[in-house]
C-alpha positions as YAML, in Angstrom:
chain: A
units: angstrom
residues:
- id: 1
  name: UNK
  ca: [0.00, 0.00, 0.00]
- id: 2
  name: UNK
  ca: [1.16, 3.31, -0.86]
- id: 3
  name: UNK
  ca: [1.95, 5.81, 1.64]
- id: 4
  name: UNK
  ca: [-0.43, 8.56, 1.30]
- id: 5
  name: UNK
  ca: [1.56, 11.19, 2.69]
- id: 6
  name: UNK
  ca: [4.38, 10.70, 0.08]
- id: 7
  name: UNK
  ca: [1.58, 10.06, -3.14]
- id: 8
  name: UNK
  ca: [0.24, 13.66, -1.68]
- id: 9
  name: UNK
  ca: [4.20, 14.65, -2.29]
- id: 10
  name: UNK
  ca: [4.66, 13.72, -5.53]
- id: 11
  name: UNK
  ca: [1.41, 15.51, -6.93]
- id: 12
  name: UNK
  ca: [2.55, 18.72, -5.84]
- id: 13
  name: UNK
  ca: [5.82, 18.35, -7.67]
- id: 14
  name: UNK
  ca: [4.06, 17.47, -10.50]
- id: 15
  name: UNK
  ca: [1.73, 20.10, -10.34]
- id: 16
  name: UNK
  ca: [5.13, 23.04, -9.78]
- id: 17
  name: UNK
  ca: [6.46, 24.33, -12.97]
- id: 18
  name: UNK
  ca: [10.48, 23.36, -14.15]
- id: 19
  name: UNK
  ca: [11.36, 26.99, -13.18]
- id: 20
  name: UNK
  ca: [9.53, 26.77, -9.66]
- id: 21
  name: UNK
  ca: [11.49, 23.68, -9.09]
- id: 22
  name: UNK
  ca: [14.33, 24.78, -10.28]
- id: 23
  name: UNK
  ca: [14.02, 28.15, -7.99]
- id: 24
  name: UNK
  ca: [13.04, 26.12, -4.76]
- id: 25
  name: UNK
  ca: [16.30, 23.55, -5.52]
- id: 26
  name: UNK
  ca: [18.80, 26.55, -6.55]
- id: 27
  name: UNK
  ca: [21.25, 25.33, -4.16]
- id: 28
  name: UNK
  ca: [21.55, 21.80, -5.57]
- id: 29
  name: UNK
  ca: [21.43, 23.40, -8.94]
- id: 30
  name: UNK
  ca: [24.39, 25.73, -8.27]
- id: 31
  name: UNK
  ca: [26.59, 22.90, -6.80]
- id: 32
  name: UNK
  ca: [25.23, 20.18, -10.01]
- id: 33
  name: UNK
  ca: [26.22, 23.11, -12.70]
- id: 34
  name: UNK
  ca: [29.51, 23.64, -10.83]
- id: 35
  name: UNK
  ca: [30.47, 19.89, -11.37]
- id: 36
  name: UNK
  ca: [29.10, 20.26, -15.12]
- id: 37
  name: UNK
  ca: [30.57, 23.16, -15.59]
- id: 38
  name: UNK
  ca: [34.43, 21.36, -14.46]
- id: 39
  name: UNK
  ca: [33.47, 18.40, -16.25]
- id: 40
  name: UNK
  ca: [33.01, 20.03, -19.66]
- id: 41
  name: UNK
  ca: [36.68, 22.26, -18.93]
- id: 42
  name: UNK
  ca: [38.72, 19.34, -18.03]
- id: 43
  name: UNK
  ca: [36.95, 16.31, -19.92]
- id: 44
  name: UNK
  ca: [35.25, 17.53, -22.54]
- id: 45
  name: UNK
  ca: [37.24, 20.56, -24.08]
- id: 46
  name: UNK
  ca: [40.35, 18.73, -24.19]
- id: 47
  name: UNK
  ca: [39.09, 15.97, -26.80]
- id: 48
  name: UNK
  ca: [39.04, 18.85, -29.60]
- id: 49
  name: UNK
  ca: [43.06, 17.90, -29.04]
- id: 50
  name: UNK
  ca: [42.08, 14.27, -30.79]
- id: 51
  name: UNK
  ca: [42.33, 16.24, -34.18]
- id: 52
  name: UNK
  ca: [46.02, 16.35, -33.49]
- id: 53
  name: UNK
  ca: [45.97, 12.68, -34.11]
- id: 54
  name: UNK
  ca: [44.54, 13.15, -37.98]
- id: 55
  name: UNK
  ca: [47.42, 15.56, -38.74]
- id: 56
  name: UNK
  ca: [49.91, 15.31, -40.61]
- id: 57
  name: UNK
  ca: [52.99, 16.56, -38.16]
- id: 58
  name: UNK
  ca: [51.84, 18.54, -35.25]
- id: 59
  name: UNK
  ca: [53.99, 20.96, -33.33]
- id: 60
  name: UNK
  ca: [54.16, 21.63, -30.09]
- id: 61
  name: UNK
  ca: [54.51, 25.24, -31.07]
- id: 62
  name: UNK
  ca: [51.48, 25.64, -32.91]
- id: 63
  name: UNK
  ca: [48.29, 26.51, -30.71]
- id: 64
  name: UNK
  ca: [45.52, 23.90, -30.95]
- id: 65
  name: UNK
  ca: [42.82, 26.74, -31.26]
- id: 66
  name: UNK
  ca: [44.61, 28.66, -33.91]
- id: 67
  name: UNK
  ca: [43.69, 29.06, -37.82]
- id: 68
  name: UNK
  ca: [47.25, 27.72, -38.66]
- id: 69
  name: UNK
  ca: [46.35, 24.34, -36.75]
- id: 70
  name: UNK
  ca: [42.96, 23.72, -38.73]
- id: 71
  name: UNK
  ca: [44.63, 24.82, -41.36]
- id: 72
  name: UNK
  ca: [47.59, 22.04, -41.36]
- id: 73
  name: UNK
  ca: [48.06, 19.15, -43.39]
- id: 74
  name: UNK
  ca: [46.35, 15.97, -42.48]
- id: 75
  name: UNK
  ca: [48.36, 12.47, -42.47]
- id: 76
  name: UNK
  ca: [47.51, 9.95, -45.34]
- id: 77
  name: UNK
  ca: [45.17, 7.40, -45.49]
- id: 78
  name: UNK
  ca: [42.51, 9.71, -44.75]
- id: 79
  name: UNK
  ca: [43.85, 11.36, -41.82]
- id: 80
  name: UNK
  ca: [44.67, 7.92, -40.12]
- id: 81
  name: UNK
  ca: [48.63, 7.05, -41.31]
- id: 82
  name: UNK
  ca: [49.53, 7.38, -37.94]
- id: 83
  name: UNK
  ca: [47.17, 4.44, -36.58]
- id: 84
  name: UNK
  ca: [48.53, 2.08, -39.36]
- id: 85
  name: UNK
  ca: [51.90, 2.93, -38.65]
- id: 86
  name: UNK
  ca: [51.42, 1.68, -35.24]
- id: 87
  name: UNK
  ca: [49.53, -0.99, -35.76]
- id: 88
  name: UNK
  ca: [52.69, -2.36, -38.22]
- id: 89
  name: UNK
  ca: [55.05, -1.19, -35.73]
- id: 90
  name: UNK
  ca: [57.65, -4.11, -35.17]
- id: 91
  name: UNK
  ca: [56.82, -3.64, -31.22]
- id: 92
  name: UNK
  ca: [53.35, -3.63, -31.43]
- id: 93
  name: UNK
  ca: [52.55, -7.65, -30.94]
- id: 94
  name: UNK
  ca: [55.34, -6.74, -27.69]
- id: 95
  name: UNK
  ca: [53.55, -4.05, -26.42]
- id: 96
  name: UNK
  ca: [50.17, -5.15, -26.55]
- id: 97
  name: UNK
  ca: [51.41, -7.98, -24.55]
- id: 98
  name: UNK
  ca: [52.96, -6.59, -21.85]
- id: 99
  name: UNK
  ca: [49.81, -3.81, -21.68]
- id: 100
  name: UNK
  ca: [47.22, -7.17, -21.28]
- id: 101
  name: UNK
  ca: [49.63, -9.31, -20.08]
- id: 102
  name: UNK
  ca: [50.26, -7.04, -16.81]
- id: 103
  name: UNK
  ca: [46.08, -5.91, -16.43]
- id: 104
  name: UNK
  ca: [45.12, -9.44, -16.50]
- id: 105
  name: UNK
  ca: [47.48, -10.84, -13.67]
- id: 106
  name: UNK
  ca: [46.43, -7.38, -11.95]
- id: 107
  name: UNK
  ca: [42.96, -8.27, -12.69]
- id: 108
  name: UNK
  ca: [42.84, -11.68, -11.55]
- id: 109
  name: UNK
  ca: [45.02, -11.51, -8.25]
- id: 110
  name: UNK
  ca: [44.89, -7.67, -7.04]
- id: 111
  name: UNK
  ca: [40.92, -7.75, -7.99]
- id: 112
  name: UNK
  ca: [39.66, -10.33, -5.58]
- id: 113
  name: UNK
  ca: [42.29, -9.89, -2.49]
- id: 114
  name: UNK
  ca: [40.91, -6.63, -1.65]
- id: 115
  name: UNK
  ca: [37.30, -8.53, -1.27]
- id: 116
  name: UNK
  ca: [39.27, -11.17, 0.64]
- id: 117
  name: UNK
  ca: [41.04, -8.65, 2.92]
- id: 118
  name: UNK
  ca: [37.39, -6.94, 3.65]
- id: 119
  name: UNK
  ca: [35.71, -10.29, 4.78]
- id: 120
  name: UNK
  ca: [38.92, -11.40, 6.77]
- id: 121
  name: UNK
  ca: [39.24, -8.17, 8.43]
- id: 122
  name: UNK
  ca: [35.12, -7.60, 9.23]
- id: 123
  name: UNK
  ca: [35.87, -11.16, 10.94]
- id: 124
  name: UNK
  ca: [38.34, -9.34, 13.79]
- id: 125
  name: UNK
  ca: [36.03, -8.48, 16.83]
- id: 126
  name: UNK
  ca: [38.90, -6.70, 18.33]
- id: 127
  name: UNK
  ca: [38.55, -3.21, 17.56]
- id: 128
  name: UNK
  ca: [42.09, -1.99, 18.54]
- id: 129
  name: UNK
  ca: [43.55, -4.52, 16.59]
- id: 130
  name: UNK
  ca: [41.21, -4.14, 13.46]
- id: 131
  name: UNK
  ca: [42.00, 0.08, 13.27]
- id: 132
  name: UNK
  ca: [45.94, -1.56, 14.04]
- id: 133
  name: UNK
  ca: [46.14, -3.72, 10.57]
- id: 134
  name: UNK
  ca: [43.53, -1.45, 8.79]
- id: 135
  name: UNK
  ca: [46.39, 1.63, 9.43]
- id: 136
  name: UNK
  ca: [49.58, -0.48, 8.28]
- id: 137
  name: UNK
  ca: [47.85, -1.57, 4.88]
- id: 138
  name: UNK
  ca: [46.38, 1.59, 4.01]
- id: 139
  name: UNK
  ca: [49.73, 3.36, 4.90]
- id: 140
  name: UNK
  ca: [51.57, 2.43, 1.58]
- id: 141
  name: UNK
  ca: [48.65, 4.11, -0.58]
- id: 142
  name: UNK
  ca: [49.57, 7.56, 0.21]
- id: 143
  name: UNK
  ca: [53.13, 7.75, -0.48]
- id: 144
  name: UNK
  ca: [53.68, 8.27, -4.13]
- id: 145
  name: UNK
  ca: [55.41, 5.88, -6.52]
- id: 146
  name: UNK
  ca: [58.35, 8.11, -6.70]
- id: 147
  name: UNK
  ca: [59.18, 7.54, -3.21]
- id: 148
  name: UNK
  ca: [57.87, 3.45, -3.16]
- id: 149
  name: UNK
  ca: [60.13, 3.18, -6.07]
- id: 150
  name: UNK
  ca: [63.45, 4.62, -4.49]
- id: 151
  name: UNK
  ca: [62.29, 1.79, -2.00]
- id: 152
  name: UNK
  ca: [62.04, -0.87, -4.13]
- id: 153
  name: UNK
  ca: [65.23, 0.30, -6.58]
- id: 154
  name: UNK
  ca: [67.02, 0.02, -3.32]
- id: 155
  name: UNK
  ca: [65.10, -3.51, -2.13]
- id: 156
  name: UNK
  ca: [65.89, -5.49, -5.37]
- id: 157
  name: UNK
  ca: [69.41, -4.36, -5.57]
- id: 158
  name: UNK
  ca: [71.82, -7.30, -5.64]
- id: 159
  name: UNK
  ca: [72.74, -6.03, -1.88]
- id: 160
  name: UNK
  ca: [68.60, -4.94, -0.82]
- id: 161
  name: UNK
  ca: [67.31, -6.26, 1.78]
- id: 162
  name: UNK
  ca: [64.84, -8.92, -0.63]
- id: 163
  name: UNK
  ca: [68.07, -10.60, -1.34]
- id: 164
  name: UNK
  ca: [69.46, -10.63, 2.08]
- id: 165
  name: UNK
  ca: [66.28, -12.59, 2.94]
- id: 166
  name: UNK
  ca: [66.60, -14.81, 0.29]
- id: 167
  name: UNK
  ca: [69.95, -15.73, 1.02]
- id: 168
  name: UNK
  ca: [69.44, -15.93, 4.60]
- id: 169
  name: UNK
  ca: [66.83, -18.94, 3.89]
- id: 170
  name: UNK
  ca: [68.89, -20.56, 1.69]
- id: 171
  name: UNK
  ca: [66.57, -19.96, -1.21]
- id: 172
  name: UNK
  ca: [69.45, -18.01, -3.97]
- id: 173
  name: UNK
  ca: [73.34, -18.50, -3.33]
- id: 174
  name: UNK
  ca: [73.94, -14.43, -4.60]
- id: 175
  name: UNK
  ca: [72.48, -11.48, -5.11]
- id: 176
  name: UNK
  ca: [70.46, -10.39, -7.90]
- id: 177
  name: UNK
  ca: [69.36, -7.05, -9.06]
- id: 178
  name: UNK
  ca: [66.11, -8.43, -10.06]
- id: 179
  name: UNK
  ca: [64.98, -4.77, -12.08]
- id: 180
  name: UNK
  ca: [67.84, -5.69, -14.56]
- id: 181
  name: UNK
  ca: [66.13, -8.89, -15.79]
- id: 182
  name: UNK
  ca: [62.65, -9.05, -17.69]
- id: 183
  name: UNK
  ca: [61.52, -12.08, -16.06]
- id: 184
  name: UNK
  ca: [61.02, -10.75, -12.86]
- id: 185
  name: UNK
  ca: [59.52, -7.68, -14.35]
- id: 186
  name: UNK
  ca: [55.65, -8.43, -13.82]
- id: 187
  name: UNK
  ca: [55.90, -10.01, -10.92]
- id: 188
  name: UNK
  ca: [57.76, -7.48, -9.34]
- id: 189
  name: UNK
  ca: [54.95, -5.19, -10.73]
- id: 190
  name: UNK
  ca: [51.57, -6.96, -9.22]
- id: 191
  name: UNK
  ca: [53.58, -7.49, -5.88]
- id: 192
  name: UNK
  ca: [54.33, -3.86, -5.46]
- id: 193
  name: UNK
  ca: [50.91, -2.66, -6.72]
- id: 194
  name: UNK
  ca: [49.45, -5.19, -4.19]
- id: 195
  name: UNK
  ca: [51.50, -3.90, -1.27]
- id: 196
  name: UNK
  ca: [50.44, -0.38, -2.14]
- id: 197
  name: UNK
  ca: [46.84, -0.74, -2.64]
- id: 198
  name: UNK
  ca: [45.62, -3.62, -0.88]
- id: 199
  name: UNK
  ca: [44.09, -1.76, 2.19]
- id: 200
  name: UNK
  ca: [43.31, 0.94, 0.43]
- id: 201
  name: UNK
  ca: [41.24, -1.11, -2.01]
- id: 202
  name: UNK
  ca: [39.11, -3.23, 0.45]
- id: 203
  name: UNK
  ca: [37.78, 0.35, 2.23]
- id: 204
  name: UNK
  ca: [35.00, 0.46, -0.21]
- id: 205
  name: UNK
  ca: [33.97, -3.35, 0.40]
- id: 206
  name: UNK
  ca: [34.32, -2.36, 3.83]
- id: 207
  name: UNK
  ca: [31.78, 0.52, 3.72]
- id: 208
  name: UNK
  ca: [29.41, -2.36, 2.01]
- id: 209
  name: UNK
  ca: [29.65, -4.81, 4.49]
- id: 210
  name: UNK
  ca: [28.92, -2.14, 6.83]
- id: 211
  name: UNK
  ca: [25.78, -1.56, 5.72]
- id: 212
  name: UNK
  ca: [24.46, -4.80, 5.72]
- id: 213
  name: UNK
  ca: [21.51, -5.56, 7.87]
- id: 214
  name: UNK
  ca: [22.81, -7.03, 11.39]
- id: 215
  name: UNK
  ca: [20.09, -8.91, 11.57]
- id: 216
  name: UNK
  ca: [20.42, -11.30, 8.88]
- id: 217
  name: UNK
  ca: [23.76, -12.72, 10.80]
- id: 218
  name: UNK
  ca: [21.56, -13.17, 14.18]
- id: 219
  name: UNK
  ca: [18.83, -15.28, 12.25]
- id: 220
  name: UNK
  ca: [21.62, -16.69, 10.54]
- id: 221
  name: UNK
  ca: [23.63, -17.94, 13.80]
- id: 222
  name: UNK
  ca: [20.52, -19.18, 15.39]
- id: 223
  name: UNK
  ca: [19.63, -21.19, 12.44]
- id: 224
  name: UNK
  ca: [23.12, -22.71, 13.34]
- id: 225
  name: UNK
  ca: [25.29, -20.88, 10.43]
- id: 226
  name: UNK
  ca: [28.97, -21.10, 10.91]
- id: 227
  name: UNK
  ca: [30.72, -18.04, 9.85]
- id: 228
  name: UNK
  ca: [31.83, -19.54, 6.45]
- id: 229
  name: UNK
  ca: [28.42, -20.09, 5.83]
- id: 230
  name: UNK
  ca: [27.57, -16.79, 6.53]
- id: 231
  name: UNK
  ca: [30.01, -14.94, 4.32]
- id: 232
  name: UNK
  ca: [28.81, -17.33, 1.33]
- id: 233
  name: UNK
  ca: [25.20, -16.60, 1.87]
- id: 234
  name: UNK
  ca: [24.69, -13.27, 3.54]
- id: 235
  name: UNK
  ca: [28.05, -10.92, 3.08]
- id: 236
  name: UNK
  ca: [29.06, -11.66, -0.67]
- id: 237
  name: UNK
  ca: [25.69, -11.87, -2.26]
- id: 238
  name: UNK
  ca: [24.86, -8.50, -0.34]
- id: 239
  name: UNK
  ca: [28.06, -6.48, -1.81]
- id: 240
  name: UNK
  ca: [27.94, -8.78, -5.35]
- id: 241
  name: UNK
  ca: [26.60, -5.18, -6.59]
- id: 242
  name: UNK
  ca: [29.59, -3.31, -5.64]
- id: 243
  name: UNK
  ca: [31.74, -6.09, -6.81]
- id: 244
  name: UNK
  ca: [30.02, -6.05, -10.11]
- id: 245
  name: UNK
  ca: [30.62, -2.49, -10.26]
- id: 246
  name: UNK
  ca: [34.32, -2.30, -9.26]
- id: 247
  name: UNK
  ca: [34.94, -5.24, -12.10]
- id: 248
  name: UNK
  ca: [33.30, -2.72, -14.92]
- id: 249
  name: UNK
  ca: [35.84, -0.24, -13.81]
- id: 250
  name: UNK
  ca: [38.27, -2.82, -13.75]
- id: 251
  name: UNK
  ca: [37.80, -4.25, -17.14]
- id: 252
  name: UNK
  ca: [37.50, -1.11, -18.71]
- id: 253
  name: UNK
  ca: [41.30, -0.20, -17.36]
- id: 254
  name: UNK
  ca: [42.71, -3.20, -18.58]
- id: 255
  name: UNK
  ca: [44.79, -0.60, -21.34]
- id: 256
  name: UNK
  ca: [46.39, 1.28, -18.76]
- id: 257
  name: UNK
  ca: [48.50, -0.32, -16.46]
- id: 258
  name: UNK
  ca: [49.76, 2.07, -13.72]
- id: 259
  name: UNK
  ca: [51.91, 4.21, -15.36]
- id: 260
  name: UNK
  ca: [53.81, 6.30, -12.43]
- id: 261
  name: UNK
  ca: [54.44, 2.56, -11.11]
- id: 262
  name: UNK
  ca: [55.98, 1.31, -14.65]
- id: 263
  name: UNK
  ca: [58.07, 4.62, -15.47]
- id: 264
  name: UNK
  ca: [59.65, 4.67, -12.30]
- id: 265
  name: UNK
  ca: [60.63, 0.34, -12.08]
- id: 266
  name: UNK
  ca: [61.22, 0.63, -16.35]
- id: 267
  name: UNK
  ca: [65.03, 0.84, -17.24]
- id: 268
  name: UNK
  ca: [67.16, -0.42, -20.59]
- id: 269
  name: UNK
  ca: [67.81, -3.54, -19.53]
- id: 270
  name: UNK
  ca: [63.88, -4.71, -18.26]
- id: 271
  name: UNK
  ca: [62.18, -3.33, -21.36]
- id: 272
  name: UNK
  ca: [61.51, -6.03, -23.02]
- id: 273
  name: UNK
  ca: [58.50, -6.70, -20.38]
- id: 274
  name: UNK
  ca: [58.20, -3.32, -18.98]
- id: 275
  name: UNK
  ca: [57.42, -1.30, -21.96]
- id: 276
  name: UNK
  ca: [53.56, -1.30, -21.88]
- id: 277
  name: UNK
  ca: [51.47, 1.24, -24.23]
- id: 278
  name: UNK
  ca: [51.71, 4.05, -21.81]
- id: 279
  name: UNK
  ca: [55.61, 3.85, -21.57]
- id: 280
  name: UNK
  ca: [55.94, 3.55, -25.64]
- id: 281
  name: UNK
  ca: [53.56, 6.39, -25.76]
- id: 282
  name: UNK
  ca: [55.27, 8.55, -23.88]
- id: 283
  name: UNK
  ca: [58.69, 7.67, -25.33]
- id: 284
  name: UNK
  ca: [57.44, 8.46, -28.77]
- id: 285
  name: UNK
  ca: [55.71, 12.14, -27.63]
- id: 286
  name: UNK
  ca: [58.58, 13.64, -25.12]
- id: 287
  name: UNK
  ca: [61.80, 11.84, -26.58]
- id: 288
  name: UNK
  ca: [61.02, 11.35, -30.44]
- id: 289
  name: UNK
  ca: [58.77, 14.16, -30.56]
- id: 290
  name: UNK
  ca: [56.08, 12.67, -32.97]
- id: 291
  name: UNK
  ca: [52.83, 14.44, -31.01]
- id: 292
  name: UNK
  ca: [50.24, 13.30, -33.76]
- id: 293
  name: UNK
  ca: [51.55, 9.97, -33.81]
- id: 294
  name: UNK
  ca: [51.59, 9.17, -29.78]
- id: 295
  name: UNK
  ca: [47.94, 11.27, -30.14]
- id: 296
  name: UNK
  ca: [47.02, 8.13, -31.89]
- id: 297
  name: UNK
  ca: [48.06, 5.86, -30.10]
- id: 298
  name: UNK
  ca: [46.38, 7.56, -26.86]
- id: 299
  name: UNK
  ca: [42.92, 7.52, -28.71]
- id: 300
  name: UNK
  ca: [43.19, 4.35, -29.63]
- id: 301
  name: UNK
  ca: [43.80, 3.23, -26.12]
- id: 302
  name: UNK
  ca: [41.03, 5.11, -25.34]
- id: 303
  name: UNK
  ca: [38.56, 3.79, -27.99]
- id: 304
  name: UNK
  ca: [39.64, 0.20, -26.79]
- id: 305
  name: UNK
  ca: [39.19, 1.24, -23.07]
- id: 306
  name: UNK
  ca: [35.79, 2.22, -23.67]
- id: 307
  name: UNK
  ca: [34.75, -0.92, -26.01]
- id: 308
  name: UNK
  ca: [36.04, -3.11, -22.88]
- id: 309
  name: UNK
  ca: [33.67, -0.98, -20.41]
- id: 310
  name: UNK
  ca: [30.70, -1.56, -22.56]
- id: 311
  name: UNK
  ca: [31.42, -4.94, -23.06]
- id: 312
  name: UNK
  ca: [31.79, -5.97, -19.58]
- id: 313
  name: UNK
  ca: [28.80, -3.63, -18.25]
- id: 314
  name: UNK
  ca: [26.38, -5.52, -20.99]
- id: 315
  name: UNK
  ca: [27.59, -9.09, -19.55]
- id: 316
  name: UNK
  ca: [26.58, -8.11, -16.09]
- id: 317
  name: UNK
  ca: [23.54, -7.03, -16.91]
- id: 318
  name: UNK
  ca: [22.53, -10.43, -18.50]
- id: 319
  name: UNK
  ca: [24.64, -11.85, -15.33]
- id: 320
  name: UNK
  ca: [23.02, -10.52, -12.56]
- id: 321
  name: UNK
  ca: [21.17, -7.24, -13.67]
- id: 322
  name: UNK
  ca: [24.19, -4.80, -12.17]
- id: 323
  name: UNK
  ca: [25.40, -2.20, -14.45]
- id: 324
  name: UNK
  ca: [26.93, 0.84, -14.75]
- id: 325
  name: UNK
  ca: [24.71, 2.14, -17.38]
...
């Protein structure tokens, strides 16, 4: 049954004109239009720059608003020479590999430990200790990767303390400086993003298992549930939505892989597995100096970034009818 009060509610608003409503909510107008307003500055203006990626040789020099840049040639093939070019670039099959290669171990191992993390620490009862290990993981997210990667530099050195430990157990006979081989690379890569973000991660599956009803788990225990049985049928299908959610986001950042972590670990010798699309593209812009051709590479990152997010935000919508849009 409807509650009358709120059916009496809705037929005034109804009944108010758009600019009444908009007068009596001017407030939460002026704070939405001030979010528009820095959306359109800093995420929509800047796209007219994608034209950069159609021309023929941009310069830095040349003023993206000015007659002389609308003016300039475009590249061949119908403006898109530069996306061909990369797409026959000897490191292309390399890069794309290293881009996916990296997301998907990311994906598959730094995805789900957060949600791991948040139902192993909403299982502590001591309070003290809870705020105690929620404080030492969510330390390492707020120094930068400048700083976490003078740390590990200095860790993985053939003298750092990782190999000290190593040795000390017997597992290696002498140091290694691990950054100086590929192979370690990735690995070195998930573990330190893991470190970093772990904590930080779990907060918002935290904040969900917060809000779940308490008294689900007290019909639960007196129906004889053990706690496993509880987390199976009460905590994870209650944050599945903000799961689904965080995997959307997830998928569609499978092009990007962290690049303040790679730039500062990435060195001569480990490029063979460290140089992911964000490296190459900033090698080509600020070192080679080819602007319209690392603009095309960016967009198509982008266009791919986006065709992931649609992708996976249609599948779990069939799944389990949780979407982003």
């Amino acid at each position: 049954m409807k509650n009358k009060n709120s059916t009496v509610l809705t037929t005034e608003l109804r009944k108010k004109s758009f600019w009444q409503r908009l007068k009596d909510e001017r407030y939460l107008q002026v704070m939405a239009i001030l979010g528009v307003i820095w959306m359109l500055v800093f995420n929509y203006a800047p796209m007219y720059g994608i034209l950069v990626a159609f021309k023929k040789n941009y310069r830095i020099t040349t003023p993206l608003f000015s007659w002389e840049f609308l003016t300039s040639e475009w590249a061949a093939n119908g403006g898109f020479k530069h996306f061909i070019n990369f797409f026959k670039d000897p490191e292309f099959a390399n890069i794309m590999l290293n881009t996916l290669g990296i997301s998907i171990i990311k994906l598959c191992i730094n995805f789900p430990l957060p949600i791991v993390f948040a139902l192993l620490l909403n299982e502590i009862k001591n309070p003290r200790f809870k705020r105690t290990i929620q404080t030492i993981t969510y330390m390492p997210h707020f120094l930068s990767w400048v700083v976490l990667g003078g740390i590990l530099t200095t860790w993985l050195g053939d003298s750092g303390l990782i190999n000290e430990i190593l040795i000390k157990f017997g597992i290696i006979h002498e140091g290694i400086t691990f950054l100086a081989f590929p192979k370690y690379f990735w690995g070195i890569v998930v573990g330190s993003d893991l470190w970093k973000e772990l904590g930080w991660s779990a907060i918002i599956y935290i904040a969900a298992i917060s809000s779940i009803d308490q008294e689900m788990y007290e019909a639960a225990r007196v129906d004889g549930a053990s706690r496993w049985n509880q987390i199976f049928t009460i905590t994870l299908p209650s944050i599945a939505p903000t799961i689904t959610v965080m995997f959307i986001l997830a998928v569609g950042g499978l092009m990007g892989s962290n690049f303040d972590q790679i730039f500062v670990l990435y060195n001569p010798l480990n490029a063979e597995r460290s140089t992911v699309i964000d490296i190459y593209t900033f090698n080509t812009a600020m070192r080679s100096m080819r602007f319209s051709f690392a603009s095309a590479i960016g967009l198509f990152k982008s266009v791919v970034s986006f065709i992931l997010l649609f992708i996976a935000n249609q599948v779990t919508k069939k799944l389990n009818d949780t979407s982003l849009f």
